[in-house]
Amino acid sequence: MLDLAVLAVIARGETYGYRISADLQEAGLGSVKGGTLYPLLARLEETGAVVTTWREGESGPGRKWYAITPEGRARLHDDGERWHAFASLTTTLIPDAVATGDPR
Amino acid sequence: MLDLAVLAVIARGETYGYRISADLQEAGLGSVKGGTLYPLLARLEETGAVVTTWREGESGPGRKWYAITPEGRARLHDDGERWHAFASLTTTLIPDAVATGDPR
DNA sequence: CTATCTAGCTAGGAAAGCAACCTACTCACT
DNA sequence: AGTGAGTAGGTTGCTTTCCTAGCTAGATAG
């Protein structure tokens, strides 16, 4: 699922790992740790959802830039819909149950 | 997360493992396997979210009935809200990104 | 008497996340 | 000159979760 969120961030424009982490945090998804993010990004690259280019930093260390591919965009679209369907299902199932037997 | 869905099903009324599995399937969450469900139910019981009573079957094998506790209901309420918030965040993040750069 | 359905459970392995740690570069302050 | 903070990338090892596969056992149908 996090894969999807990261892919969504990359889809908004070419970016790099450290900033993706900051963006996710800002979006309210909490701090995604390095041990989570970098293996995840490597998976996205392996499966062809993104491509990377290394660029030396004018100031600070070099950055690995990630750009989404057409395959990545297709995956974002499809998995996004499946995620949406799943989220809808659960968010109806759960409050229903809370209401059903809630004796307050 | 599945914990939450199972807890939601139990909250609708006392039930047993095999039927929970069928209910989840019917709800559209796919078939939850025994190797997933029974350890999960054991966790729910260990953490006090549910209590169990064993009843011999009039027809067929005995069944272990699961009933939700007040603690379980509180957890369903709290975790349900957190899940809802999370689902809302992601479902806005993802279609936004799909729309942003979609060049069809 | 075997097959199938109901019902519960275990064992083993794969995947994902997390905490902790490491490298390396830049800049500011001391 | 040295220390610390911030930026940026990465690895290692642990734990949890889920799945596949299998087991036990009662009831029922062929």
GROMACS .gro file of C-alpha atoms (C1' of nucleotides) in nm:
model
  268
    1MET     CA    1   0.000   0.000   0.000
    2LEU     CA    2   0.281   0.242   0.088
    3ASP     CA    3   0.417   0.165  -0.257
    4LEU     CA    4   0.110   0.328  -0.396
    5ALA     CA    5   0.146   0.642  -0.184
    6VAL     CA    6   0.510   0.680  -0.281
    7LEU     CA    7   0.427   0.623  -0.647
    8ALA     CA    8   0.158   0.888  -0.619
    9VAL     CA    9   0.410   1.138  -0.483
   10ILE     CA   10   0.655   1.063  -0.764
   11ALA     CA   11   0.374   1.100  -1.017
   12ARG     CA   12   0.333   1.463  -0.913
   13GLY     CA   13   0.678   1.534  -1.052
   14GLU     CA   14   1.036   1.407  -1.052
   15THR     CA   15   1.172   1.401  -0.699
   16TYR     CA   16   1.420   1.224  -0.471
   17GLY     CA   17   1.405   0.996  -0.169
   18TYR     CA   18   1.468   1.239   0.108
   19ARG     CA   19   1.201   1.475  -0.021
   20ILE     CA   20   0.949   1.196  -0.076
   21SER     CA   21   0.987   1.118   0.291
   22ALA     CA   22   0.919   1.481   0.381
   23ASP     CA   23   0.621   1.497   0.144
   24LEU     CA   24   0.461   1.188   0.293
   25GLN     CA   25   0.509   1.330   0.639
   26GLU     CA   26   0.350   1.655   0.531
   27ALA     CA   27   0.062   1.465   0.374
   28GLY     CA   28  -0.011   1.318   0.716
   29LEU     CA   29   0.112   0.964   0.651
   30GLY     CA   30   0.369   0.980   0.930
   31SER     CA   31   0.745   0.952   0.897
   32VAL     CA   32   0.844   0.679   0.655
   33LYS     CA   33   1.183   0.553   0.769
   34GLY     CA   34   1.486   0.494   0.551
   35GLY     CA   35   1.467   0.122   0.610
   36THR     CA   36   1.119   0.129   0.463
   37LEU     CA   37   1.156   0.386   0.188
   38TYR     CA   38   1.479   0.288   0.015
   39PRO     CA   39   1.400  -0.081  -0.029
   40LEU     CA   40   1.056   0.027  -0.148
   41LEU     CA   41   1.205   0.265  -0.406
   42ALA     CA   42   1.440  -0.010  -0.519
   43ARG     CA   43   1.138  -0.236  -0.571
   44LEU     CA   44   0.961   0.032  -0.775
   45GLU     CA   45   1.268   0.064  -0.995
   46GLU     CA   46   1.312  -0.314  -1.033
   47THR     CA   47   0.952  -0.354  -1.145
   48GLY     CA   48   0.984  -0.071  -1.396
   49ALA     CA   49   0.744   0.170  -1.230
   50VAL     CA   50   1.010   0.440  -1.201
   51VAL     CA   51   1.347   0.526  -1.351
   52THR     CA   52   1.635   0.692  -1.167
   53THR     CA   53   1.907   0.940  -1.256
   54TRP     CA   54   2.193   1.034  -1.025
   55ARG     CA   55   2.282   1.400  -1.007
   56GLU     CA   56   2.563   1.562  -0.815
   57GLY     CA   57   2.445   1.820  -0.566
   58GLU     CA   58   2.545   2.184  -0.623
   59SER     CA   59   2.527   2.205  -0.246
   60GLY     CA   60   2.518   1.894  -0.032
   61PRO     CA   61   2.547   1.529  -0.131
   62GLY     CA   62   2.432   1.386  -0.463
   63ARG     CA   63   2.068   1.297  -0.516
   64LYS     CA   64   1.900   1.008  -0.688
   65TRP     CA   65   1.605   1.145  -0.880
   66TYR     CA   66   1.300   0.930  -0.942
   67ALA     CA   67   1.064   0.975  -1.237
   68ILE     CA   68   0.749   0.774  -1.305
   69THR     CA   69   0.722   0.564  -1.620
   70PRO     CA   70   0.410   0.490  -1.826
   71GLU     CA   71   0.404   0.146  -1.663
   72GLY     CA   72   0.423   0.315  -1.326
   73ARG     CA   73   0.136   0.542  -1.413
   74ALA     CA   74  -0.074   0.248  -1.529
   75ARG     CA   75   0.003   0.069  -1.206
   76LEU     CA   76  -0.086   0.377  -1.005
   77HIS     CA   77  -0.416   0.395  -1.187
   78ASP     CA   78  -0.510   0.028  -1.150
   79ASP     CA   79  -0.385  -0.029  -0.798
   80GLY     CA   80  -0.529   0.306  -0.698
   81GLU     CA   81  -0.873   0.195  -0.804
   82ARG     CA   82  -0.838  -0.136  -0.626
   83TRP     CA   83  -0.720   0.042  -0.315
   84HIS     CA   84  -1.010   0.282  -0.337
   85ALA     CA   85  -1.257  -0.005  -0.362
   86PHE     CA   86  -1.098  -0.181  -0.067
   87ALA     CA   87  -1.097   0.135   0.145
   88SER     CA   88  -1.464   0.197   0.067
   89LEU     CA   89  -1.555  -0.155   0.171
   90THR     CA   90  -1.380  -0.138   0.503
   91THR     CA   91  -1.488   0.212   0.592
   92THR     CA   92  -1.848   0.105   0.549
   93LEU     CA   93  -1.804  -0.227   0.728
   94ILE     CA   94  -1.643  -0.075   1.034
   95PRO     CA   95  -1.869   0.218   1.128
   96ASP     CA   96  -2.167  -0.005   1.059
   97ALA     CA   97  -2.040  -0.244   1.321
   98VAL     CA   98  -1.967   0.036   1.564
   99ALA     CA   99  -2.323   0.163   1.526
  100THR     CA  100  -2.485  -0.182   1.539
  101GLY     CA  101  -2.399  -0.277   1.891
  102ASP     CA  102  -2.292   0.053   2.043
  103PRO     CA  103  -2.476   0.077   2.375
  104ARG     CA  104  -2.376   0.428   2.478
  105MET     CA  105  -0.592  -0.391   0.950
  106LEU     CA  106  -0.760  -0.727   0.896
  107ASP     CA  107  -0.788  -0.742   1.275
  108LEU     CA  108  -1.020  -0.447   1.249
  109ALA     CA  109  -1.239  -0.604   0.984
  110VAL     CA  110  -1.270  -0.927   1.182
  111LEU     CA  111  -1.346  -0.733   1.499
  112ALA     CA  112  -1.614  -0.543   1.308
  113VAL     CA  113  -1.777  -0.868   1.202
  114ILE     CA  114  -1.774  -1.003   1.557
  115ALA     CA  115  -1.921  -0.675   1.681
  116ARG     CA  116  -2.232  -0.741   1.471
  117GLY     CA  117  -2.310  -1.038   1.694
  118GLU     CA  118  -2.152  -1.348   1.847
  119THR     CA  119  -2.015  -1.572   1.578
  120TYR     CA  120  -1.749  -1.834   1.507
  121GLY     CA  121  -1.437  -1.862   1.295
  122TYR     CA  122  -1.565  -2.048   0.997
  123ARG     CA  123  -1.859  -1.811   0.958
  124ILE     CA  124  -1.642  -1.502   1.000
  125SER     CA  125  -1.442  -1.626   0.705
  126ALA     CA  126  -1.760  -1.663   0.501
  127ASP     CA  127  -1.885  -1.320   0.608
  128LEU     CA  128  -1.562  -1.150   0.507
  129GLN     CA  129  -1.575  -1.321   0.172
  130GLU     CA  130  -1.932  -1.210   0.124
  131ALA     CA  131  -1.837  -0.856   0.223
  132GLY     CA  132  -1.594  -0.855  -0.068
  133LEU     CA  133  -1.271  -0.877   0.129
  134GLY     CA  134  -1.166  -1.199  -0.038
  135SER     CA  135  -1.114  -1.536   0.126
  136VAL     CA  136  -0.928  -1.507   0.454
  137LYS     CA  137  -0.740  -1.832   0.502
  138GLY     CA  138  -0.731  -2.041   0.817
  139GLY     CA  139  -0.362  -1.971   0.862
  140THR     CA  140  -0.448  -1.603   0.871
  141LEU     CA  141  -0.775  -1.609   1.060
  142TYR     CA  142  -0.706  -1.837   1.353
  143PRO     CA  143  -0.381  -1.677   1.469
  144LEU     CA  144  -0.558  -1.344   1.428
  145LEU     CA  145  -0.850  -1.456   1.644
  146ALA     CA  146  -0.604  -1.588   1.903
  147ARG     CA  147  -0.440  -1.243   1.910
  148LEU     CA  148  -0.776  -1.076   1.959
  149GLU     CA  149  -0.848  -1.305   2.250
  150GLU     CA  150  -0.504  -1.258   2.406
  151THR     CA  151  -0.540  -0.882   2.397
  152GLY     CA  152  -0.884  -0.897   2.556
  153ALA     CA  153  -1.080  -0.771   2.257
  154VAL     CA  154  -1.295  -1.082   2.244
  155VAL     CA  155  -1.392  -1.373   2.470
  156THR     CA  156  -1.456  -1.728   2.356
  157THR     CA  157  -1.689  -2.007   2.456
  158TRP     CA  158  -1.671  -2.358   2.321
  159ARG     CA  159  -2.000  -2.521   2.231
  160GLU     CA  160  -2.053  -2.874   2.109
  161GLY     CA  161  -2.226  -2.886   1.774
  162GLU     CA  162  -2.575  -3.037   1.755
  163SER     CA  163  -2.473  -3.127   1.405
  164GLY     CA  164  -2.114  -3.113   1.295
  165PRO     CA  165  -1.801  -3.044   1.495
  166GLY     CA  166  -1.785  -2.815   1.798
  167ARG     CA  167  -1.759  -2.443   1.746
  168LYS     CA  168  -1.565  -2.177   1.927
  169TRP     CA  169  -1.789  -1.874   1.961
  170TYR     CA  170  -1.640  -1.528   1.973
  171ALA     CA  171  -1.805  -1.232   2.147
  172ILE     CA  172  -1.672  -0.877   2.159
  173THR     CA  173  -1.582  -0.720   2.494
  174PRO     CA  174  -1.614  -0.354   2.594
  175GLU     CA  175  -1.239  -0.324   2.542
  176GLY     CA  176  -1.282  -0.472   2.198
  177ARG     CA  177  -1.555  -0.226   2.116
  178ALA     CA  178  -1.340   0.064   2.233
  179ARG     CA  179  -1.058  -0.062   2.018
  180LEU     CA  180  -1.289  -0.100   1.722
  181HIS     CA  181  -1.404   0.257   1.771
  182ASP     CA  182  -1.057   0.409   1.809
  183ASP     CA  183  -0.875   0.205   1.547
  184GLY     CA  184  -1.173   0.242   1.318
  185GLU     CA  185  -1.143   0.618   1.329
  186ARG     CA  186  -0.770   0.607   1.272
  187TRP     CA  187  -0.823   0.372   0.980
  188HIS     CA  188  -1.089   0.599   0.837
  189ALA     CA  189  -0.857   0.899   0.859
  190PHE     CA  190  -0.577   0.705   0.692
  191ALA     CA  191  -0.803   0.580   0.414
  192SER     CA  192  -0.929   0.932   0.347
  193LEU     CA  193  -0.576   1.066   0.321
  194THR     CA  194  -0.463   0.804   0.073
  195THR     CA  195  -0.774   0.811  -0.142
  196THR     CA  196  -0.727   1.184  -0.191
  197LEU     CA  197  -0.352   1.160  -0.247
  198ILE     CA  198  -0.377   0.891  -0.513
  199PRO     CA  199  -0.644   1.015  -0.758
  200ASP     CA  200  -0.492   1.362  -0.733
  201ALA     CA  201  -0.167   1.222  -0.861
  202VAL     CA  202  -0.338   1.025  -1.135
  203ALA     CA  203  -0.510   1.339  -1.258
  204THR     CA  204  -0.199   1.560  -1.226
  205GLY     CA  205   0.017   1.407  -1.493
  206ASP     CA  206  -0.222   1.192  -1.692
  207PRO     CA  207  -0.155   1.274  -2.057
  208ARG     CA  208  -0.428   1.066  -2.220
  209DC     C1'  209  -1.598  -4.705   0.298
  210DT     C1'  210  -1.461  -4.321   0.088
  211DA     C1'  211  -1.547  -3.833  -0.032
  212DT     C1'  212  -1.692  -3.396   0.101
  213DC     C1'  213  -1.835  -3.044   0.404
  214DT     C1'  214  -1.792  -2.819   0.836
  215DA     C1'  215  -1.477  -2.664   1.192
  216DG     C1'  216  -1.060  -2.570   1.421
  217DC     C1'  217  -0.560  -2.547   1.433
  218DT     C1'  218  -0.027  -2.572   1.333
  219DA     C1'  219   0.420  -2.528   1.079
  220DG     C1'  220   0.715  -2.304   0.761
  221DG     C1'  221   0.832  -1.946   0.470
  222DA     C1'  222   0.798  -1.494   0.221
  223DA     C1'  223   0.735  -1.006   0.246
  224DA     C1'  224   0.705  -0.564   0.456
  225DG     C1'  225   0.793  -0.245   0.809
  226DC     C1'  226   1.086  -0.059   1.173
  227DA     C1'  227   1.477   0.059   1.472
  228DA     C1'  228   1.933   0.122   1.459
  229DC     C1'  229   2.320   0.206   1.244
  230DC     C1'  230   2.668   0.366   0.879
  231DT     C1'  231   2.880   0.670   0.503
  232DA     C1'  232   2.954   1.116   0.319
  233DC     C1'  233   2.908   1.596   0.206
  234DT     C1'  234   2.809   2.096   0.352
  235DC     C1'  235   2.760   2.468   0.661
  236DA     C1'  236   2.769   2.718   1.105
  237DC     C1'  237   2.947   2.789   1.534
  238DT     C1'  238   3.319   2.759   1.862
  239DA     C1'  239   4.082   2.270   1.400
  240DG     C1'  240   3.688   2.046   1.577
  241DT     C1'  241   3.213   1.964   1.680
  242DG     C1'  242   2.741   1.945   1.570
  243DA     C1'  243   2.340   1.979   1.274
  244DG     C1'  244   2.125   1.913   0.841
  245DT     C1'  245   2.097   1.675   0.391
  246DA     C1'  246   2.112   1.248   0.136
  247DG     C1'  247   2.161   0.771   0.054
  248DG     C1'  248   2.194   0.303   0.218
  249DT     C1'  249   2.232  -0.171   0.501
  250DT     C1'  250   2.141  -0.509   0.871
  251DG     C1'  251   1.863  -0.759   1.167
  252DC     C1'  252   1.424  -0.814   1.416
  253DT     C1'  253   0.931  -0.861   1.436
  254DT     C1'  254   0.484  -0.898   1.260
  255DT     C1'  255   0.164  -1.043   0.927
  256DC     C1'  256  -0.002  -1.315   0.580
  257DC     C1'  257  -0.010  -1.721   0.287
  258DT     C1'  258   0.048  -2.209   0.144
  259DA     C1'  259   0.005  -2.640   0.291
  260DG     C1'  260  -0.115  -2.965   0.581
  261DC     C1'  261  -0.337  -3.202   0.995
  262DT     C1'  262  -0.738  -3.368   1.310
  263DA     C1'  263  -1.206  -3.483   1.358
  264DG     C1'  264  -1.722  -3.508   1.339
  265DA     C1'  265  -2.124  -3.541   1.017
  266DT     C1'  266  -2.333  -3.656   0.592
  267DA     C1'  267  -2.382  -3.828   0.111
  268DG     C1'  268  -2.259  -4.144  -0.248
   0.00000   0.00000   0.00000
